[in-house]
XYZ file of N, CA and C in Angstrom:
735
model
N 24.628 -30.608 18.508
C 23.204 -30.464 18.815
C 22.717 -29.024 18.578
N 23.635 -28.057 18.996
C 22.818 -26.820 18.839
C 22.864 -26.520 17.465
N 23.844 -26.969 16.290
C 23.589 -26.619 14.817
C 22.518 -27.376 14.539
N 21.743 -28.460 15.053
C 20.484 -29.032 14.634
C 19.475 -28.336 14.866
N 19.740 -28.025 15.695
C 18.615 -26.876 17.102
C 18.389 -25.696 16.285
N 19.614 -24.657 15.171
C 19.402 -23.795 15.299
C 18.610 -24.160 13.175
N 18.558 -25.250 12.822
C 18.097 -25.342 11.846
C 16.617 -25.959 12.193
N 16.128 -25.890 12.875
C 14.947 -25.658 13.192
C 14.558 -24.427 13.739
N 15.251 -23.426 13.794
C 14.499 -22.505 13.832
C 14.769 -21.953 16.032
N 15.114 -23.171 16.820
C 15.930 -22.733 17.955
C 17.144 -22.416 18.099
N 17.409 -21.229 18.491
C 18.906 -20.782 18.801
C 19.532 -20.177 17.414
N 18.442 -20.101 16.403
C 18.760 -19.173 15.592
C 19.475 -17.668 15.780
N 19.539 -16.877 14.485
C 20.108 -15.682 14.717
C 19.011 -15.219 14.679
N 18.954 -13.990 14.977
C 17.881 -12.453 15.124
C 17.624 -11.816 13.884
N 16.619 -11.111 13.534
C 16.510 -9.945 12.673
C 16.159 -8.862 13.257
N 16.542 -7.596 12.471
C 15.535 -6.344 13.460
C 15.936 -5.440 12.281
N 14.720 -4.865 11.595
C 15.316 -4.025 11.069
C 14.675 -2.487 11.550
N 15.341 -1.781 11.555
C 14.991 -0.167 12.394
C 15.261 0.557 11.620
N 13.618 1.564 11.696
C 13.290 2.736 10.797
C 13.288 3.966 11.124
N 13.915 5.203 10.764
C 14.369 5.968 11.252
C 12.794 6.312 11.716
N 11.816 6.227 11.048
C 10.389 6.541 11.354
C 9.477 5.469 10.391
N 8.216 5.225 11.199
C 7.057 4.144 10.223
C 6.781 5.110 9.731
N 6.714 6.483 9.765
C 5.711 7.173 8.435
C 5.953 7.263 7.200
N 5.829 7.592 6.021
C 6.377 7.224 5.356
C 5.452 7.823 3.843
N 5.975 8.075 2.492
C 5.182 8.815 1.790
C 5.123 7.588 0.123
N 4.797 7.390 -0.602
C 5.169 6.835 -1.468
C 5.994 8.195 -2.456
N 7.179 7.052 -3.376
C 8.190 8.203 -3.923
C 9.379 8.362 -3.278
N 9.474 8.343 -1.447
C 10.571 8.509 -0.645
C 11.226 7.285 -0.367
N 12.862 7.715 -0.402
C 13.087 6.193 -0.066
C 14.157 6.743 1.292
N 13.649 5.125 2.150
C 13.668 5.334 3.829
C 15.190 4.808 4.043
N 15.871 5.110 4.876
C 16.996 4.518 4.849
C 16.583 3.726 6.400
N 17.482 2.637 6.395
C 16.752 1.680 7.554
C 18.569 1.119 7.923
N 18.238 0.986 9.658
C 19.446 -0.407 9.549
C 18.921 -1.443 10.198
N 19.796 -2.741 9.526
C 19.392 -3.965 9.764
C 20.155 -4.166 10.747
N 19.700 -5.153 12.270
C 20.382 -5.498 12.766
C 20.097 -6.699 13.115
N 21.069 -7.492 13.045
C 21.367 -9.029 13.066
C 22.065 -9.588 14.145
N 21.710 -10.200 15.166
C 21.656 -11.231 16.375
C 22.249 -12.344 16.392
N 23.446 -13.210 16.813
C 23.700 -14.467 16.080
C 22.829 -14.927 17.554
N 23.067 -16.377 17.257
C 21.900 -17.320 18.039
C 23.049 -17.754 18.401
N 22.487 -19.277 19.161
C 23.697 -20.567 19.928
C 24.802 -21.148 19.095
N 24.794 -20.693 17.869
C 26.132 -21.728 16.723
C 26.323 -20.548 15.419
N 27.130 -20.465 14.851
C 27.708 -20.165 14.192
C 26.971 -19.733 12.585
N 26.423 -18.979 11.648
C 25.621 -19.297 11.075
C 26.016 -18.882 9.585
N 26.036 -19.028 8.837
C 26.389 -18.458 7.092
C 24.707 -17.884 6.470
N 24.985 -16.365 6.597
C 23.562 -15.735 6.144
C 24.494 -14.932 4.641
N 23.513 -15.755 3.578
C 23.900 -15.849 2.312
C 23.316 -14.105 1.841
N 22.059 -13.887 2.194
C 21.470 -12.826 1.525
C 20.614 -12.106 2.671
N 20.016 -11.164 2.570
C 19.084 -10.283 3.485
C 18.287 -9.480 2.508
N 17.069 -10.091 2.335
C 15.778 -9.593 1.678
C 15.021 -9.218 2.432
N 14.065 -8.054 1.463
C 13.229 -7.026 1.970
C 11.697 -7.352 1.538
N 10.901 -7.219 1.494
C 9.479 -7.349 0.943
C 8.802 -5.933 1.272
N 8.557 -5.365 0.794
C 6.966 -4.658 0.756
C 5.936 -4.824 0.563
N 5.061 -5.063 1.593
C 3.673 -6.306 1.539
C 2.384 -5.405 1.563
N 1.227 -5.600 1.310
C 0.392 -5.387 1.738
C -0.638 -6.173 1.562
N -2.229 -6.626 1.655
C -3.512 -7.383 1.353
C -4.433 -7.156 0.487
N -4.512 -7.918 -0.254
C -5.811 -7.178 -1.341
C -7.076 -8.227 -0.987
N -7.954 -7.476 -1.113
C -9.824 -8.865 -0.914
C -9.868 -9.531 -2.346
N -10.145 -10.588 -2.619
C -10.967 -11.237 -3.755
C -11.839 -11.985 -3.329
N -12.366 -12.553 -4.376
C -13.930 -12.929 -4.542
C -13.682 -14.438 -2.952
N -12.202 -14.987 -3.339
C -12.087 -16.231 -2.501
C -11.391 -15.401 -0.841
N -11.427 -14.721 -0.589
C -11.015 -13.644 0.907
C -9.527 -12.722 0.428
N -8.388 -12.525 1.665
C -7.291 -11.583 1.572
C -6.649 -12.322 1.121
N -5.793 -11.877 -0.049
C -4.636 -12.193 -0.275
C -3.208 -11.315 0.156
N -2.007 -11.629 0.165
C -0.993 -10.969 0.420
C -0.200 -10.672 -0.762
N 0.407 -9.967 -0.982
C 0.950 -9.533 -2.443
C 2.620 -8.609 -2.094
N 3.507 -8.867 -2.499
C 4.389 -7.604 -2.496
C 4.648 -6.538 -3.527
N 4.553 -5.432 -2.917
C 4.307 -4.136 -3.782
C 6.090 -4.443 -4.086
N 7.083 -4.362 -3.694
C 8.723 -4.458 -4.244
C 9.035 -5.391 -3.452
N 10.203 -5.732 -3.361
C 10.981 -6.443 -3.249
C 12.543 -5.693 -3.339
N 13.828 -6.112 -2.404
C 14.464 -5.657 -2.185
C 15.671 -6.296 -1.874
N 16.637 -6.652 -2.260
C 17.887 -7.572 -1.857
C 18.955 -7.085 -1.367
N 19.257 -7.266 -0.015
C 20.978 -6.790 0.402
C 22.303 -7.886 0.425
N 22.831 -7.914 -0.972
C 23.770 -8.869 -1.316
C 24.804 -9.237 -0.839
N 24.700 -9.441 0.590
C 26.146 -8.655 1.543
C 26.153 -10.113 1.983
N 27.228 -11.208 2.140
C 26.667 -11.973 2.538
C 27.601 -12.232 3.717
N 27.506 -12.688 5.385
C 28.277 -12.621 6.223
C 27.898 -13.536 7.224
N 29.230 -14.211 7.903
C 29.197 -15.089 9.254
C 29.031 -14.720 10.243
N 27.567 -14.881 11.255
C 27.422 -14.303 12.098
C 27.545 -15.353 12.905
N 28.926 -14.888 14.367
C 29.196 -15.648 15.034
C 27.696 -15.711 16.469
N 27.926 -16.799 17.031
C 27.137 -16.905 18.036
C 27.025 -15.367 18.844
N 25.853 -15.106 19.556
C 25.967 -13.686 20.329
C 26.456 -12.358 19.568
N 27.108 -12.731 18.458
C 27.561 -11.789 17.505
C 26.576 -10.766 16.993
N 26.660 -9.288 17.599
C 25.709 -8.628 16.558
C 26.457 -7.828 15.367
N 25.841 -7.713 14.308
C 26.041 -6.816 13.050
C 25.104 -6.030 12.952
N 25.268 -4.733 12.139
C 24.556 -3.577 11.668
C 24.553 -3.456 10.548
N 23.359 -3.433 9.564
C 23.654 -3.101 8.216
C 23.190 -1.785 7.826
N 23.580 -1.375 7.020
C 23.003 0.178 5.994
C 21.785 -0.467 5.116
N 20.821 -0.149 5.584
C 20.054 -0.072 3.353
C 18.863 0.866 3.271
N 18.708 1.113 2.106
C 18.341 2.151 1.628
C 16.817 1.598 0.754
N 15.243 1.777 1.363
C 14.369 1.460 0.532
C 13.597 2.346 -0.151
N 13.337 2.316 -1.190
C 12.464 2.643 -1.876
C 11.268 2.508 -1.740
N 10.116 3.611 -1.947
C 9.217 3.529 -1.201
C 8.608 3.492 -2.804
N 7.706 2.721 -4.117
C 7.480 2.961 -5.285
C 5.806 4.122 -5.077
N 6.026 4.468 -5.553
C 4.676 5.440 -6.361
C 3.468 4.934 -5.839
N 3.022 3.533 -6.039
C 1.788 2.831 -6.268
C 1.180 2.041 -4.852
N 2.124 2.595 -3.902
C 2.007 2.323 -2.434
C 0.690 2.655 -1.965
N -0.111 1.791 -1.381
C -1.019 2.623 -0.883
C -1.051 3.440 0.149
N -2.034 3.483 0.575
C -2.728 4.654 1.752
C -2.536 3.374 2.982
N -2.203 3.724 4.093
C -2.784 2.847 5.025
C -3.953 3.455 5.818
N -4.944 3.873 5.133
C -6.085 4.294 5.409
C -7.348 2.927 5.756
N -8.071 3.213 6.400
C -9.630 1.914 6.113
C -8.879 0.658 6.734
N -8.834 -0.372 5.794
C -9.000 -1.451 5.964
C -7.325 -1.852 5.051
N -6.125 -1.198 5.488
C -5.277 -1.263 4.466
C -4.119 -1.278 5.520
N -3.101 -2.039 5.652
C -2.034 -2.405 6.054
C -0.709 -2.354 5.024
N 0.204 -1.904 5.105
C 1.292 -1.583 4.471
C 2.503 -2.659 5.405
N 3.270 -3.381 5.356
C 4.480 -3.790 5.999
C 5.680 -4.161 5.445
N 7.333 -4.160 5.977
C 8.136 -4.587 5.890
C 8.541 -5.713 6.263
N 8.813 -6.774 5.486
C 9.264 -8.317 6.076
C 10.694 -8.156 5.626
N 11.724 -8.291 7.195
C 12.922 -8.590 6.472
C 13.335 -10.042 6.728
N 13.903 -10.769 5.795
C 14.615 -12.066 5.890
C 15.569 -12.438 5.888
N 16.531 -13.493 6.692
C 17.921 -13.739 6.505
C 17.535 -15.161 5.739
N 18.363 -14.767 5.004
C 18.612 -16.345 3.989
C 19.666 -17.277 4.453
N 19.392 -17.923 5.319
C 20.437 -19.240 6.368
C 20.263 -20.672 5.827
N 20.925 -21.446 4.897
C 21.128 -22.188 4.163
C 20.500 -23.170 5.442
N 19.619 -24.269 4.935
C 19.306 -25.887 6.100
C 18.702 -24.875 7.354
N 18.064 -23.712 7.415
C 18.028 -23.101 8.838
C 16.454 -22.476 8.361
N 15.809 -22.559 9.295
C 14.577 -21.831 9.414
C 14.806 -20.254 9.066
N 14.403 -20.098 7.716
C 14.951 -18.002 7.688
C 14.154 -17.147 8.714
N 15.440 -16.719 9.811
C 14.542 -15.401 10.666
C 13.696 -14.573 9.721
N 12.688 -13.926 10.313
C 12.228 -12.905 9.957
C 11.432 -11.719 11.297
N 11.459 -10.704 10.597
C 10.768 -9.702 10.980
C 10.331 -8.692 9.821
N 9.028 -8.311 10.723
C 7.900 -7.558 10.084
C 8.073 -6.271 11.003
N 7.611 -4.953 10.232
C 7.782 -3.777 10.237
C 6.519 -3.013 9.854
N 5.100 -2.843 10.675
C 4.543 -1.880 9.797
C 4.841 -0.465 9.859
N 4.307 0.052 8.183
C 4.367 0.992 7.743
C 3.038 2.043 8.541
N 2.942 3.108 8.353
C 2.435 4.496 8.098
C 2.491 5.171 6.894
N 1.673 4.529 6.013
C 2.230 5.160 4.737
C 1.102 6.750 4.230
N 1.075 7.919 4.530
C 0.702 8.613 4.287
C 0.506 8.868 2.652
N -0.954 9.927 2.564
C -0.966 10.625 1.027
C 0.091 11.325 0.321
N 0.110 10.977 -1.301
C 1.212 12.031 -1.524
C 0.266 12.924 -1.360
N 1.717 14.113 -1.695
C 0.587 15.683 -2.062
C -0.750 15.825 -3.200
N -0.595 15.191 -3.677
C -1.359 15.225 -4.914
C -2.994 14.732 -4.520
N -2.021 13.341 -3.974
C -3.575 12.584 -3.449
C -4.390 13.547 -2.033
N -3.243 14.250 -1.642
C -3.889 14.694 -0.278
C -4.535 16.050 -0.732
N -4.447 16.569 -1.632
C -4.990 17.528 -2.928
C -6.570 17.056 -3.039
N -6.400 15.788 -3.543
C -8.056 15.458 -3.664
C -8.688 15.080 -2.494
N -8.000 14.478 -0.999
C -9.135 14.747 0.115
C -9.431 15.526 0.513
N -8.495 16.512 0.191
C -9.166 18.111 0.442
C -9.695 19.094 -0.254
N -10.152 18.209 -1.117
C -11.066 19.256 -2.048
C -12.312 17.912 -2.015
N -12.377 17.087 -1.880
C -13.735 16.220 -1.389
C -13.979 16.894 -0.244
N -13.236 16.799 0.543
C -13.566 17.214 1.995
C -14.578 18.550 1.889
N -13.849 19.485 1.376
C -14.314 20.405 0.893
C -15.711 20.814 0.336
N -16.247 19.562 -0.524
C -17.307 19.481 -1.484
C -18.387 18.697 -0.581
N -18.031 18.574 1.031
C -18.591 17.645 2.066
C -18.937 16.121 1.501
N -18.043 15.940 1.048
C -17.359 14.317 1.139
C -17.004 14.137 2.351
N -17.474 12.831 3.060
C -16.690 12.420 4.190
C -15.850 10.887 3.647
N -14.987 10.210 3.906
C -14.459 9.129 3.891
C -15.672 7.997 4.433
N -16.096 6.581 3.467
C -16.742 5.924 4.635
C -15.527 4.611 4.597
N -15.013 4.606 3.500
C -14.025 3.206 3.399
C -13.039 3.033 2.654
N -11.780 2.415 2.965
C -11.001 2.333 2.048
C -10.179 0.739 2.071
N -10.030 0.438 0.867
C -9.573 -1.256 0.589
C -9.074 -1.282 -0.677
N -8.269 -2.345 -0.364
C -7.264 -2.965 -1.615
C -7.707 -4.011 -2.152
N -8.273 -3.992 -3.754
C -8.829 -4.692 -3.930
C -8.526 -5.328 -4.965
N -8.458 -6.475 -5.457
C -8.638 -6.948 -6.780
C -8.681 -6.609 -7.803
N -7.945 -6.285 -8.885
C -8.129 -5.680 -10.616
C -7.735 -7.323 -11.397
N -9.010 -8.448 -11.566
C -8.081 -9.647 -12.177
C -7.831 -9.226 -13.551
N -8.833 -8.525 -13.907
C -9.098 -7.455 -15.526
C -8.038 -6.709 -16.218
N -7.101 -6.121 -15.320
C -6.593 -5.203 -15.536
C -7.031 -4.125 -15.965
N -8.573 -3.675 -15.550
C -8.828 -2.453 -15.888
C -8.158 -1.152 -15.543
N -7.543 -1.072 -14.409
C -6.961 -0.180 -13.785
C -5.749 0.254 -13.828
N -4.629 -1.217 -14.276
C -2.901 -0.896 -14.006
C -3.124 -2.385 -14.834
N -2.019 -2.339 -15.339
C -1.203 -3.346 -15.747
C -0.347 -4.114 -15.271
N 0.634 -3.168 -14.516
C 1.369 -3.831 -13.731
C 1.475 -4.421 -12.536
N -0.108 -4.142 -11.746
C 0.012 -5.325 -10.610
C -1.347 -5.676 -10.612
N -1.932 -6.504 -9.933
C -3.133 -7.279 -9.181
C -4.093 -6.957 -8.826
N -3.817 -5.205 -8.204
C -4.935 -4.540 -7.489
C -5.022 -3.115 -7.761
N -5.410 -2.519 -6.935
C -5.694 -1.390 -6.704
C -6.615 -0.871 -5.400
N -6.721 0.554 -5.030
C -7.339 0.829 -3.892
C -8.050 2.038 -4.151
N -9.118 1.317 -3.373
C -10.531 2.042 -3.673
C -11.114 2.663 -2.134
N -11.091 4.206 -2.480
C -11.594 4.944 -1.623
C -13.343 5.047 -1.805
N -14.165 4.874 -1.054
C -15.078 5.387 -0.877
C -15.708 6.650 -0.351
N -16.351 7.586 -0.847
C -16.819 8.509 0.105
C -18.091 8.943 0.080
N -18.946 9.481 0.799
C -20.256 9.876 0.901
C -20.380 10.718 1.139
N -21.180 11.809 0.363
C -21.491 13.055 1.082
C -22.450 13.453 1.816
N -22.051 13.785 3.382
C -22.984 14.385 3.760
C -22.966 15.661 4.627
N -22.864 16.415 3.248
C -22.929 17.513 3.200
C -22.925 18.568 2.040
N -23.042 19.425 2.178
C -22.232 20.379 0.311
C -23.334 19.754 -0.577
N -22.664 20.391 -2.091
C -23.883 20.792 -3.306
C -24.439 19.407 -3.574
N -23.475 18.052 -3.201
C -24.298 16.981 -3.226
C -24.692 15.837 -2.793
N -25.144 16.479 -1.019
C -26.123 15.959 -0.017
C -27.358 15.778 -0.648
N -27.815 14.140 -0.459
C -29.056 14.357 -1.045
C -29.363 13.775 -2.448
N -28.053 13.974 -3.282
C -28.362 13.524 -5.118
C -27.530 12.221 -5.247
N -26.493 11.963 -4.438
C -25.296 11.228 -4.592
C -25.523 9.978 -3.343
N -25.254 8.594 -3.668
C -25.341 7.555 -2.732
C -24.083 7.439 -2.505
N -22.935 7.485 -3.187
C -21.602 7.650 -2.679
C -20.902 7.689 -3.787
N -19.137 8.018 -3.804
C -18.525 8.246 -4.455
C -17.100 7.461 -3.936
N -16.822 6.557 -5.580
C -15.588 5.385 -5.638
C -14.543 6.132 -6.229
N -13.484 6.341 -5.211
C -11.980 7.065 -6.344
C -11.188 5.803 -6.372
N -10.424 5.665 -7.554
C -9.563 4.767 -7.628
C -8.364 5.293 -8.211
N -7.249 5.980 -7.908
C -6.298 6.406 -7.874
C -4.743 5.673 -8.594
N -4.531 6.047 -9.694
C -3.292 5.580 -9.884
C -2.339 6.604 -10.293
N -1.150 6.418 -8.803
C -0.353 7.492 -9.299
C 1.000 7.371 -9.786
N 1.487 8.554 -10.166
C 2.986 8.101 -10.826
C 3.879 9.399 -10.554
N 4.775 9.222 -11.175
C 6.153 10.174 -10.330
C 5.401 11.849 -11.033
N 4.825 11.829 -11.967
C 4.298 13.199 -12.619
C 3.222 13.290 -12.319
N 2.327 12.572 -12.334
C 0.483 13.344 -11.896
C -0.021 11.829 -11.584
N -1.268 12.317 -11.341
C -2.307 11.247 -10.405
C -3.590 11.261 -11.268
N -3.371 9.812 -11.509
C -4.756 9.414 -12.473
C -6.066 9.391 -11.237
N -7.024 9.665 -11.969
C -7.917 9.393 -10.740
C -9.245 8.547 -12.016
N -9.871 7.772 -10.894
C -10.883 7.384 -11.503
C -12.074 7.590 -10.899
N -13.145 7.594 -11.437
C -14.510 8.333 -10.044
C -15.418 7.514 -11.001
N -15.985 6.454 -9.634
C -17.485 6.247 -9.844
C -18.280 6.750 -9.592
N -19.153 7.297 -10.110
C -20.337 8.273 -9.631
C -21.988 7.176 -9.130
N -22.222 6.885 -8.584
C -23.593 6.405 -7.591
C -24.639 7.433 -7.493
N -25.480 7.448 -8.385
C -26.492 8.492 -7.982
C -27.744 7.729 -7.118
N -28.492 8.400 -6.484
C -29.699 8.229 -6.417
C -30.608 7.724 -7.271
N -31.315 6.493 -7.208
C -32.565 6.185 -8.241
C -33.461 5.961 -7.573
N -34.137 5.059 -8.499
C -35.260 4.008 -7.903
C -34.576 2.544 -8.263
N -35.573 1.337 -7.823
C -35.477 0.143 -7.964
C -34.336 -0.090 -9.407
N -35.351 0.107 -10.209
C -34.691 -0.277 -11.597
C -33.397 -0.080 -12.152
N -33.338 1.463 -11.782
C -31.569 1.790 -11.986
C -31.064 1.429 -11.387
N -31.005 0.774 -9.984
C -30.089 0.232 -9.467
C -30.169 -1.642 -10.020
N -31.145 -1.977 -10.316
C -30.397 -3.384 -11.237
C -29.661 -3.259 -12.449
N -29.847 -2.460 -12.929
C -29.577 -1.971 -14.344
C -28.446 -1.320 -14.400
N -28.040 -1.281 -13.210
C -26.513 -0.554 -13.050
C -26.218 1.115 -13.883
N -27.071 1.372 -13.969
C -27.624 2.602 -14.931
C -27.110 4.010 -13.589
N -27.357 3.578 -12.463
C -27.039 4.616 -11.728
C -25.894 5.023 -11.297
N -24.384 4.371 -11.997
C -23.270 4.409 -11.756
C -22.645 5.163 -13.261
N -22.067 5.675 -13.148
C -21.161 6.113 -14.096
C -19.702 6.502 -13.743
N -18.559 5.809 -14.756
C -16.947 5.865 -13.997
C -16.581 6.711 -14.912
N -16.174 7.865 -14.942
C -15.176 9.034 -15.455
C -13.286 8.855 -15.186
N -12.865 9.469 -16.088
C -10.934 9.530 -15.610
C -10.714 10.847 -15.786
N -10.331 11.326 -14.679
C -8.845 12.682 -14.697
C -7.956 12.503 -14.544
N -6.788 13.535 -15.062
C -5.830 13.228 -14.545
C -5.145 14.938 -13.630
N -4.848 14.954 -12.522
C -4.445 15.129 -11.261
C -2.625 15.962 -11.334
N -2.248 17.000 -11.963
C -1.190 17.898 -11.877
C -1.023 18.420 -10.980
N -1.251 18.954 -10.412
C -1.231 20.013 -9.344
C -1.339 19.583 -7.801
N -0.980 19.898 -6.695
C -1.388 20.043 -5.288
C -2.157 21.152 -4.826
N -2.554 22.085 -5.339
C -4.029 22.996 -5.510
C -5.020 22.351 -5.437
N -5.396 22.486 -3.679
C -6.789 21.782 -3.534
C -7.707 22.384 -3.925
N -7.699 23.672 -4.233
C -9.113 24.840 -4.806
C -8.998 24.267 -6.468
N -8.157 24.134 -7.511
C -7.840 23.377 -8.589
C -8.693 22.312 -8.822
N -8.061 21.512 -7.388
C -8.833 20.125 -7.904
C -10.458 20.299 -7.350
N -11.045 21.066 -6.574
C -11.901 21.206 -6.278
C -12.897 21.476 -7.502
N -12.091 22.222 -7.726
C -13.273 22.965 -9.508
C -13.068 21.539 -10.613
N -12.160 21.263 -10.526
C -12.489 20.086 -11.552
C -13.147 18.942 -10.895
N -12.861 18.121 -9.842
C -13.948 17.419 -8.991
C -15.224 17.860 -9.248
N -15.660 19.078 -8.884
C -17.314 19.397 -8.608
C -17.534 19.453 -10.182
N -17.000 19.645 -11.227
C -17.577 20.015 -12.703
C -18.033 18.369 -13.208
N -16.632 17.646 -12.750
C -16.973 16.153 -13.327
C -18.001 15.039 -12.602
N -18.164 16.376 -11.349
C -19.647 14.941 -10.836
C -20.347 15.950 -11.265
N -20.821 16.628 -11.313
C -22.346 17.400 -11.711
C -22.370 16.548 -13.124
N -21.449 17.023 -14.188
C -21.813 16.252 -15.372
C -22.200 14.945 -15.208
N -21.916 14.261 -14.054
C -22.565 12.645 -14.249
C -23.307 12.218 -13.075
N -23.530 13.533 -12.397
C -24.457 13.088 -11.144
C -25.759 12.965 -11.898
């Protein structure tokens, strides 16, 4: 009875996986241990997978997506009451977002238990700016940009990346600095990589009626982002919105 019990998902084994810390940078990889719980019977856990999850909006609401994926090929009998400890080592990729706004980052770990409901546990992240990116909130900041929003959103186009689904879009507004007043807000869309940080900037100016149907009052520019010199990126920020404010 209890091997029936525990393939439904009662008297199963445990997951837990523990992070030396949720904060976390994209680029770094976290070393974590897994720890595993046996339940009321005896159990054969074939594999122990990782996910890196986060949500993107589309037109039909959130979807869930994994940024990596991660496999610990170890495969072991965990007796009843039995605990184990594992080692593993994740990778945190480049293209991680911000858990800024409206943006959730998490770890799902899974035991793969053949006829058995797979435990799981979830882990959120803290995923902080790299330097680079934290380069350009502080030189917005700077230019009195404030933050009003940030979300993961939809690319079905692939205008942005190729290689995944979405992307994340910072919003900001100024109110303050040389352009309080000319600017309705400002869209960064950020793609970074192990050498520099693409940036993309919608520019929103101020019109009347017409330019704003006409979509005439937006204009999207690309830089690309070397340095962690927020005075750097500052001078190139303020040159490339004046030209399209």
């Amino acid at each position: 009875m209890k091997k029936v019990l525990a393939r439904i998902g009662i008297g199963n084994a445990t997951v837990d996986t523990v992070l030396p810390s949720d904060t976390v940078r994209p680029g770094e990889t976290v070393d974590a241990e897994v720890r595993i719980e046996g339940g009321s019977t005896e159990q054969e856990i074939g594999k122990i997978r990782f996910e890196l999850e986060t949500r993107y909006r589309t037109e039909e609401g959130y979807r869930e997506v994994d940024i990596a994926q991660y496999t610990l090929a170890e495969s072991l009998t965990i007796q009843p009451d039995e605990q184990e400890t594992r080692d593993v080592s994740l990778d945190i990729p480049h293209g991680t977002p911000v858990t800024l706004g409206n943006v959730d980052v998490w770890v799902e770990t899974e035991l793969d238990i053949e006829l058995a409901v797979d435990p799981e546990d979830k882990d959120y992240l803290n995923v902080q700016p790299t330097p680079r990116l934290q380069a350009v909130f502080d030189a917005l900041d700077d230019l009195g940009f404030s933050l009003h929003s940030a979300e993961c959103e939809a690319d079905p186009h692939g205008f942005f990346t190729s290689t995944r689904r979405f992307v994340q879009e910072f919003e900001f507004r100024p109110t303050s600095g040389p352009f309080a007043g000319s600017l309705d807000e400002l869209e960064v869309v950020p793609r970074p990589s192990e050498d520099a940080l693409e940036l993309f900037l919608e520019v929103d100016r101020r019109g009347g009626v017409l330019s704003e149907l006409s979509d005439l009052d937006e204009r999207t520019v690309q830089t690309t982002v070397r340095t962690t010199d927020a005075s750097e990126v500052r001078d190139e920020l303020e040159s490339l919105i004046r030209a399209n404010a």
